[in-house]
Amino acid sequence: MCATEVRVLGEVEIRVGGRTLALGPPRQRRLLSALLVEPNVQISTGELISRVWNGAPPPRVHNALYSYVSRLRAVFQCSDRLILTRGHRGYVLIVDDDDVDLCRFRALVSRARQPGGDRRRAKLAYETALSLCRGAPFVDVDAAWLADLRGRFAAERLGAELDLFDICLREGQSSELLGPLNHYAAEHPLDERIAAQLMTVLCRHGRQADALRRYAGLSRRLRNELGVDPGARLAELHGRILSGACP
């Protein structure tokens, strides 16, 4: 049984026994991606056609789809852990979730978030999950329907990173978080969780004035853009910094 790695967090890549498989032309890669978004789930023929041809199928499209299916099956012949089969409504790619980096990422994050778990194990699970990320999912696949998935995964990845930062802050680590948090604060200027983490790091490094300026700027934007005040947790953190009690 050859070890099989299916990597979609970045460029789509399949390795079998250490060898990278040739996945074929763009539409064949779109078909593979459409199946890998939901591995082990049957995807209807109509949905696959829409995804492979970006909503503009050619004449005799079913013949063309079957041709790409046959070619993928030929690619998978070297692995007994990748099976592309047909159901009554469409096709399903059977693959062990542990072999697919997207599935592994989600399983590791879920494990890390289990209540009552060991902090060190949670930290390792987050670090392992994030190490799988080489870029946006299916970054080399030109398909408009993947935009929603990429947006959802960006939020999943950010959530996992912020969870990891929380653990690091509880363990007293902070200096290495300043750069990433500044970056995320610029990308998500209204995110109170990021703001709280950044204010904590700034305060711990003797930059209380910068932390208070962050709070003031965020407060203005929340009121002007959303018509709300900062939440209770962020307001409490602001009060602690004002009183000289660094979190």
Tab-separated table of N, CA and C in Angstrom, residues 53-186:
chain	number	residue	atom	x	y	z
A	53	TRP	N	-16.780	23.515	-16.299
A	53	TRP	CA	-16.856	24.448	-17.424
A	53	TRP	C	-17.309	25.844	-16.985
A	54	ASN	N	-17.206	26.132	-15.694
A	54	ASN	CA	-17.541	27.467	-15.185
A	54	ASN	C	-18.905	27.952	-15.661
A	55	GLY	N	-19.879	27.039	-15.682
A	55	GLY	CA	-21.245	27.413	-16.026
A	55	GLY	C	-21.517	27.567	-17.508
A	56	ALA	N	-20.544	27.237	-18.377
A	56	ALA	CA	-20.742	27.379	-19.827
A	56	ALA	C	-20.341	26.084	-20.523
A	57	PRO	N	-21.146	25.032	-20.366
A	57	PRO	CA	-20.771	23.731	-20.933
A	57	PRO	C	-20.863	23.708	-22.450
A	58	PRO	N	-20.022	22.916	-23.107
A	58	PRO	CA	-20.053	22.791	-24.567
A	58	PRO	C	-21.075	21.738	-24.998
A	59	PRO	N	-21.327	21.603	-26.291
A	59	PRO	CA	-22.159	20.493	-26.753
A	59	PRO	C	-21.507	19.153	-26.375
A	60	ARG	N	-22.333	18.152	-26.188
A	60	ARG	CA	-21.876	16.793	-25.848
A	60	ARG	C	-20.985	16.812	-24.608
A	61	VAL	N	-21.392	17.615	-23.641
A	61	VAL	CA	-20.573	17.815	-22.452
A	61	VAL	C	-20.438	16.536	-21.630
A	62	HIS	N	-21.448	15.675	-21.656
A	62	HIS	CA	-21.372	14.445	-20.861
A	62	HIS	C	-20.253	13.544	-21.371
A	63	ASN	N	-20.053	13.518	-22.685
A	63	ASN	CA	-18.939	12.741	-23.232
A	63	ASN	C	-17.604	13.316	-22.786
A	64	ALA	N	-17.530	14.644	-22.797
A	64	ALA	CA	-16.283	15.290	-22.379
A	64	ALA	C	-16.010	15.027	-20.901
A	65	LEU	N	-17.072	15.092	-20.070
A	65	LEU	CA	-16.886	14.820	-18.646
A	65	LEU	C	-16.402	13.395	-18.428
A	66	TYR	N	-17.012	12.442	-19.110
A	66	TYR	CA	-16.608	11.056	-18.928
A	66	TYR	C	-15.158	10.847	-19.362
A	67	SER	N	-14.727	11.584	-20.380
A	67	SER	CA	-13.333	11.492	-20.815
A	67	SER	C	-12.381	11.935	-19.713
A	68	TYR	N	-12.715	13.036	-19.032
A	68	TYR	CA	-11.860	13.503	-17.928
A	68	TYR	C	-11.908	12.530	-16.753
A	69	VAL	N	-13.066	11.949	-16.498
A	69	VAL	CA	-13.172	10.953	-15.434
A	69	VAL	C	-12.256	9.773	-15.746
A	70	SER	N	-12.287	9.302	-16.975
A	70	SER	CA	-11.450	8.157	-17.362
A	70	SER	C	-9.975	8.482	-17.213
A	71	ARG	N	-9.594	9.695	-17.580
A	71	ARG	CA	-8.186	10.082	-17.458
A	71	ARG	C	-7.757	10.149	-15.998
A	72	LEU	N	-8.624	10.667	-15.134
A	72	LEU	CA	-8.275	10.709	-13.706
A	72	LEU	C	-8.147	9.301	-13.140
A	73	ARG	N	-9.035	8.419	-13.548
A	73	ARG	CA	-8.922	7.031	-13.083
A	73	ARG	C	-7.584	6.429	-13.494
A	74	ALA	N	-7.135	6.769	-14.678
A	74	ALA	CA	-5.837	6.263	-15.133
A	74	ALA	C	-4.708	6.834	-14.271
A	75	VAL	N	-4.834	8.111	-13.902
A	75	VAL	CA	-3.826	8.736	-13.039
A	75	VAL	C	-3.770	8.031	-11.688
A	76	PHE	N	-4.941	7.632	-11.179
A	76	PHE	CA	-5.040	7.050	-9.840
A	76	PHE	C	-4.684	5.557	-9.790
A	77	GLN	N	-4.381	4.968	-10.917
A	77	GLN	CA	-4.110	3.534	-10.942
A	77	GLN	C	-2.921	3.135	-10.064
A	78	CYS	N	-2.017	4.077	-9.810
A	78	CYS	CA	-0.824	3.754	-9.023
A	78	CYS	C	-1.097	3.770	-7.521
A	79	SER	N	-2.313	4.124	-7.117
A	79	SER	CA	-2.643	4.187	-5.693
A	79	SER	C	-3.933	3.420	-5.424
A	80	ASP	N	-3.908	2.600	-4.364
A	80	ASP	CA	-5.138	1.919	-3.965
A	80	ASP	C	-5.911	2.731	-2.933
A	81	ARG	N	-5.486	3.973	-2.706
A	81	ARG	CA	-6.138	4.838	-1.716
A	81	ARG	C	-6.911	5.980	-2.382
A	82	LEU	N	-6.994	5.954	-3.710
A	82	LEU	CA	-7.769	6.937	-4.466
A	82	LEU	C	-8.668	6.168	-5.427
A	83	ILE	N	-9.970	6.243	-5.213
A	83	ILE	CA	-10.910	5.506	-6.045
A	83	ILE	C	-11.989	6.477	-6.518
A	84	LEU	N	-12.066	6.664	-7.819
A	84	LEU	CA	-13.087	7.527	-8.417
A	84	LEU	C	-14.195	6.625	-8.959
A	85	THR	N	-15.350	6.695	-8.335
A	85	THR	CA	-16.431	5.783	-8.695
A	85	THR	C	-17.695	6.561	-9.043
A	86	ARG	N	-18.578	5.891	-9.751
A	86	ARG	CA	-19.829	6.516	-10.179
A	86	ARG	C	-20.979	6.024	-9.324
A	87	GLY	N	-21.859	6.947	-8.935
A	87	GLY	CA	-23.073	6.608	-8.221
A	87	GLY	C	-24.280	6.823	-9.109
A	88	HIS	N	-25.464	6.788	-8.523
A	88	HIS	CA	-26.679	6.929	-9.322
A	88	HIS	C	-26.915	8.366	-9.782
A	89	ARG	N	-26.276	9.337	-9.115
A	89	ARG	CA	-26.484	10.746	-9.490
A	89	ARG	C	-25.231	11.411	-10.043
A	90	GLY	N	-24.062	10.849	-9.759
A	90	GLY	CA	-22.841	11.518	-10.171
A	90	GLY	C	-21.613	10.688	-9.821
A	91	TYR	N	-20.588	11.381	-9.282
A	91	TYR	CA	-19.321	10.720	-9.002
A	91	TYR	C	-18.865	11.054	-7.588
A	92	VAL	N	-18.064	10.148	-7.036
A	92	VAL	CA	-17.492	10.362	-5.713
A	92	VAL	C	-16.038	9.918	-5.743
A	93	LEU	N	-15.177	10.703	-5.134
A	93	LEU	CA	-13.766	10.345	-4.984
A	93	LEU	C	-13.580	9.798	-3.573
A	94	ILE	N	-13.290	8.521	-3.490
A	94	ILE	CA	-13.106	7.860	-2.203
A	94	ILE	C	-11.637	7.968	-1.812
A	95	VAL	N	-11.382	8.574	-0.675
A	95	VAL	CA	-10.021	8.789	-0.192
A	95	VAL	C	-10.071	8.916	1.320
A	96	ASP	N	-9.061	8.425	1.988
A	96	ASP	CA	-8.998	8.542	3.446
A	96	ASP	C	-8.821	10.006	3.821
A	97	ASP	N	-9.651	10.496	4.754
A	97	ASP	CA	-9.546	11.900	5.169
A	97	ASP	C	-8.138	12.257	5.644
A	98	ASP	N	-7.446	11.307	6.267
A	98	ASP	CA	-6.100	11.583	6.771
A	98	ASP	C	-5.115	11.852	5.647
A	99	ASP	N	-5.456	11.462	4.424
A	99	ASP	CA	-4.557	11.682	3.286
A	99	ASP	C	-4.741	13.058	2.648
A	100	VAL	N	-5.809	13.774	3.034
A	100	VAL	CA	-6.140	15.066	2.410
A	100	VAL	C	-5.820	16.190	3.393
A	101	ASP	N	-4.946	17.113	3.005
A	101	ASP	CA	-4.495	18.137	3.957
A	101	ASP	C	-5.630	19.014	4.465
A	102	LEU	N	-6.622	19.325	3.633
A	102	LEU	CA	-7.749	20.141	4.085
A	102	LEU	C	-8.535	19.428	5.184
A	103	CYS	N	-8.761	18.132	5.002
A	103	CYS	CA	-9.469	17.353	6.024
A	103	CYS	C	-8.629	17.241	7.290
A	104	ARG	N	-7.332	17.035	7.136
A	104	ARG	CA	-6.451	16.935	8.298
A	104	ARG	C	-6.422	18.246	9.063
A	105	PHE	N	-6.371	19.373	8.343
A	105	PHE	CA	-6.385	20.689	8.994
A	105	PHE	C	-7.614	20.808	9.886
A	106	ARG	N	-8.774	20.500	9.337
A	106	ARG	CA	-10.014	20.667	10.103
A	106	ARG	C	-10.088	19.703	11.276
A	107	ALA	N	-9.589	18.479	11.088
A	107	ALA	CA	-9.605	17.513	12.189
A	107	ALA	C	-8.675	17.945	13.316
A	108	LEU	N	-7.510	18.477	12.974
A	108	LEU	CA	-6.557	18.928	13.992
A	108	LEU	C	-7.108	20.124	14.767
A	109	VAL	N	-7.718	21.066	14.067
A	109	VAL	CA	-8.294	22.237	14.738
A	109	VAL	C	-9.437	21.804	15.651
A	110	SER	N	-10.262	20.889	15.179
A	110	SER	CA	-11.352	20.381	16.020
A	110	SER	C	-10.803	19.703	17.267
A	111	ARG	N	-9.734	18.928	17.110
A	111	ARG	CA	-9.118	18.263	18.261
A	111	ARG	C	-8.565	19.286	19.240
A	112	ALA	N	-7.926	20.322	18.720
A	112	ALA	CA	-7.340	21.349	19.588
A	112	ALA	C	-8.403	22.084	20.392
A	113	ARG	N	-9.619	22.187	19.848
A	113	ARG	CA	-10.680	22.961	20.498
A	113	ARG	C	-11.545	22.123	21.446
A	114	GLN	N	-11.223	20.880	21.605
A	114	GLN	CA	-12.015	20.056	22.512
A	114	GLN	C	-11.917	20.602	23.937
A	115	PRO	N	-13.040	20.788	24.605
A	115	PRO	CA	-13.007	21.348	25.964
A	115	PRO	C	-12.269	20.424	26.928
A	116	GLY	N	-11.523	21.045	27.825
A	116	GLY	CA	-10.814	20.283	28.839
A	116	GLY	C	-9.555	19.614	28.360
A	117	GLY	N	-9.120	19.929	27.135
A	117	GLY	CA	-7.925	19.303	26.592
A	117	GLY	C	-6.647	19.905	27.162
A	118	ASP	N	-5.560	19.195	26.978
A	118	ASP	CA	-4.254	19.653	27.437
A	118	ASP	C	-3.775	20.808	26.563
A	119	ARG	N	-3.303	21.876	27.193
A	119	ARG	CA	-2.894	23.063	26.443
A	119	ARG	C	-1.736	22.774	25.504
A	120	ARG	N	-0.770	21.990	25.955
A	120	ARG	CA	0.385	21.694	25.102
A	120	ARG	C	-0.026	20.892	23.870
A	121	ARG	N	-0.932	19.935	24.079
A	121	ARG	CA	-1.406	19.159	22.939
A	121	ARG	C	-2.215	20.024	21.983
A	122	ALA	N	-3.004	20.925	22.532
A	122	ALA	CA	-3.762	21.838	21.678
A	122	ALA	C	-2.826	22.713	20.863
A	123	LYS	N	-1.783	23.215	21.496
A	123	LYS	CA	-0.833	24.056	20.782
A	123	LYS	C	-0.166	23.289	19.654
A	124	LEU	N	0.236	22.051	19.922
A	124	LEU	CA	0.867	21.231	18.891
A	124	LEU	C	-0.099	20.960	17.753
A	125	ALA	N	-1.374	20.711	18.080
A	125	ALA	CA	-2.367	20.446	17.038
A	125	ALA	C	-2.559	21.671	16.148
A	126	TYR	N	-2.655	22.862	16.760
A	126	TYR	CA	-2.777	24.091	15.957
A	126	TYR	C	-1.545	24.288	15.081
A	127	GLU	N	-0.366	24.112	15.647
A	127	GLU	CA	0.862	24.313	14.880
A	127	GLU	C	0.953	23.334	13.715
A	128	THR	N	0.569	22.087	13.957
A	128	THR	CA	0.597	21.088	12.895
A	128	THR	C	-0.410	21.437	11.799
A	129	ALA	N	-1.604	21.851	12.208
A	129	ALA	CA	-2.631	22.232	11.229
A	129	ALA	C	-2.153	23.392	10.364
A	130	LEU	N	-1.613	24.420	10.996
A	130	LEU	CA	-1.185	25.608	10.251
A	130	LEU	C	0.011	25.324	9.363
A	131	SER	N	0.832	24.344	9.739
A	131	SER	CA	1.988	23.999	8.911
A	131	SER	C	1.571	23.368	7.585
A	132	LEU	N	0.330	22.889	7.505
A	132	LEU	CA	-0.167	22.295	6.266
A	132	LEU	C	-0.506	23.353	5.220
A	133	CYS	N	-0.658	24.598	5.641
A	133	CYS	CA	-1.140	25.662	4.750
A	133	CYS	C	0.018	26.236	3.937
A	134	ARG	N	-0.045	26.029	2.626
A	134	ARG	CA	0.968	26.573	1.721
A	134	ARG	C	0.440	27.775	0.948
A	135	GLY	N	-0.838	28.087	1.144
A	135	GLY	CA	-1.467	29.184	0.423
A	135	GLY	C	-2.969	29.005	0.443
A	136	ALA	N	-3.668	29.780	-0.382
A	136	ALA	CA	-5.126	29.637	-0.480
A	136	ALA	C	-5.459	28.276	-1.070
A	137	PRO	N	-6.580	27.666	-0.682
A	137	PRO	CA	-6.936	26.360	-1.242
A	137	PRO	C	-7.093	26.406	-2.763
A	138	PHE	N	-6.559	25.397	-3.428
A	138	PHE	CA	-6.690	25.257	-4.882
A	138	PHE	C	-6.225	26.523	-5.606
A	139	VAL	N	-5.118	27.080	-5.143
A	139	VAL	CA	-4.715	28.403	-5.635
A	139	VAL	C	-4.407	28.396	-7.128
A	140	ASP	N	-4.031	27.262	-7.688
A	140	ASP	CA	-3.671	27.198	-9.103
A	140	ASP	C	-4.832	26.757	-9.991
A	141	VAL	N	-6.032	26.650	-9.421
A	141	VAL	CA	-7.203	26.219	-10.191
A	141	VAL	C	-8.069	27.438	-10.498
A	142	ASP	N	-8.275	27.704	-11.788
A	142	ASP	CA	-9.044	28.865	-12.224
A	142	ASP	C	-10.521	28.486	-12.286
A	143	ALA	N	-11.228	28.752	-11.185
A	143	ALA	CA	-12.651	28.416	-11.130
A	143	ALA	C	-13.344	29.388	-10.184
A	144	ALA	N	-14.348	30.094	-10.714
A	144	ALA	CA	-15.023	31.125	-9.919
A	144	ALA	C	-15.697	30.538	-8.689
A	145	TRP	N	-16.207	29.311	-8.770
A	145	TRP	CA	-16.947	28.710	-7.661
A	145	TRP	C	-16.065	28.443	-6.448
A	146	LEU	N	-14.745	28.456	-6.632
A	146	LEU	CA	-13.840	28.230	-5.506
A	146	LEU	C	-13.673	29.465	-4.619
A	147	ALA	N	-14.164	30.619	-5.069
A	147	ALA	CA	-13.975	31.853	-4.297
A	147	ALA	C	-14.604	31.747	-2.917
A	148	ASP	N	-15.799	31.178	-2.815
A	148	ASP	CA	-16.473	31.044	-1.519
A	148	ASP	C	-15.672	30.135	-0.590
A	149	LEU	N	-15.181	29.028	-1.124
A	149	LEU	CA	-14.384	28.116	-0.302
A	149	LEU	C	-13.132	28.808	0.213
A	150	ARG	N	-12.470	29.558	-0.647
A	150	ARG	CA	-11.247	30.248	-0.231
A	150	ARG	C	-11.549	31.259	0.863
A	151	GLY	N	-12.670	31.968	0.725
A	151	GLY	CA	-13.041	32.922	1.762
A	151	GLY	C	-13.345	32.248	3.085
A	152	ARG	N	-14.065	31.126	3.039
A	152	ARG	CA	-14.385	30.408	4.275
A	152	ARG	C	-13.121	29.847	4.921
A	153	PHE	N	-12.223	29.324	4.087
A	153	PHE	CA	-11.016	28.747	4.667
A	153	PHE	C	-10.112	29.831	5.248
A	154	ALA	N	-10.078	31.002	4.624
A	154	ALA	CA	-9.288	32.100	5.183
A	154	ALA	C	-9.758	32.420	6.599
A	155	ALA	N	-11.080	32.395	6.811
A	155	ALA	CA	-11.623	32.643	8.146
A	155	ALA	C	-11.267	31.498	9.101
A	156	GLU	N	-11.313	30.255	8.612
A	156	GLU	CA	-10.933	29.111	9.450
A	156	GLU	C	-9.470	29.210	9.864
A	157	ARG	N	-8.630	29.541	8.907
A	157	ARG	CA	-7.189	29.625	9.202
A	157	ARG	C	-6.901	30.758	10.186
A	158	LEU	N	-7.540	31.911	9.982
A	158	LEU	CA	-7.339	33.023	10.909
A	158	LEU	C	-7.812	32.640	12.309
A	159	GLY	N	-8.952	31.979	12.412
A	159	GLY	CA	-9.444	31.557	13.717
A	159	GLY	C	-8.473	30.631	14.421
A	160	ALA	N	-7.880	29.701	13.670
A	160	ALA	CA	-6.907	28.783	14.261
A	160	ALA	C	-5.659	29.537	14.719
A	161	GLU	N	-5.212	30.498	13.918
A	161	GLU	CA	-4.037	31.275	14.310
A	161	GLU	C	-4.298	32.093	15.569
A	162	LEU	N	-5.473	32.691	15.650
A	162	LEU	CA	-5.798	33.489	16.840
A	162	LEU	C	-5.934	32.600	18.072
A	163	ASP	N	-6.476	31.389	17.894
A	163	ASP	CA	-6.521	30.435	19.010
A	163	ASP	C	-5.110	30.114	19.490
A	164	LEU	N	-4.206	29.880	18.529
A	164	LEU	CA	-2.816	29.592	18.885
A	164	LEU	C	-2.184	30.785	19.588
A	165	PHE	N	-2.471	32.002	19.110
A	165	PHE	CA	-1.931	33.193	19.760
A	165	PHE	C	-2.423	33.295	21.203
A	166	ASP	N	-3.683	32.944	21.437
A	166	ASP	CA	-4.212	32.972	22.805
A	166	ASP	C	-3.398	32.054	23.715
A	167	ILE	N	-3.083	30.861	23.219
A	167	ILE	CA	-2.285	29.932	24.014
A	167	ILE	C	-0.899	30.512	24.265
A	168	CYS	N	-0.292	31.071	23.237
A	168	CYS	CA	1.040	31.669	23.390
A	168	CYS	C	1.025	32.795	24.420
A	169	LEU	N	-0.018	33.612	24.386
A	169	LEU	CA	-0.121	34.716	25.344
A	169	LEU	C	-0.294	34.191	26.765
A	170	ARG	N	-1.072	33.119	26.923
A	170	ARG	CA	-1.230	32.539	28.260
A	170	ARG	C	0.086	31.948	28.771
A	171	GLU	N	0.935	31.528	27.850
A	171	GLU	CA	2.225	30.967	28.240
A	171	GLU	C	3.302	32.039	28.405
A	172	GLY	N	2.924	33.298	28.222
A	172	GLY	CA	3.869	34.394	28.411
A	172	GLY	C	4.645	34.783	27.172
A	173	GLN	N	4.378	34.132	26.046
A	173	GLN	CA	5.051	34.490	24.797
A	173	GLN	C	4.329	35.677	24.168
A	174	SER	N	5.097	36.595	23.606
A	174	SER	CA	4.423	37.724	22.976
A	174	SER	C	5.248	38.410	21.895
A	175	SER	N	6.552	38.494	22.054
A	175	SER	CA	7.350	39.297	21.123
A	175	SER	C	7.207	38.822	19.681
A	176	GLU	N	7.140	37.480	19.475
A	176	GLU	CA	7.052	36.960	18.112
A	176	GLU	C	5.669	37.158	17.502
A	177	LEU	N	4.693	37.590	18.315
A	177	LEU	CA	3.337	37.783	17.811
A	177	LEU	C	3.105	39.190	17.279
A	178	LEU	N	4.013	40.107	17.577
A	178	LEU	CA	3.776	41.515	17.228
A	178	LEU	C	3.634	41.702	15.723
A	179	GLY	N	4.531	41.119	14.948
A	179	GLY	CA	4.472	41.267	13.495
A	179	GLY	C	3.191	40.706	12.904
A	180	PRO	N	2.859	39.429	13.184
A	180	PRO	CA	1.612	38.883	12.646
A	180	PRO	C	0.370	39.654	13.074
A	181	LEU	N	0.332	40.089	14.334
A	181	LEU	CA	-0.855	40.801	14.804
A	181	LEU	C	-0.988	42.177	14.153
A	182	ASN	N	0.116	42.855	13.939
A	182	ASN	CA	0.053	44.127	13.205
A	182	ASN	C	-0.501	43.904	11.800
A	183	HIS	N	-0.062	42.819	11.175
A	183	HIS	CA	-0.545	42.490	9.826
A	183	HIS	C	-2.046	42.214	9.836
A	184	TYR	N	-2.496	41.390	10.780
A	184	TYR	CA	-3.908	41.047	10.824
A	184	TYR	C	-4.767	42.244	11.227
A	185	ALA	N	-4.233	43.100	12.094
A	185	ALA	CA	-4.986	44.291	12.486
A	185	ALA	C	-5.210	45.213	11.291
A	186	ALA	N	-4.229	45.281	10.396
A	186	ALA	CA	-4.393	46.091	9.187
A	186	ALA	C	-5.408	45.464	8.239
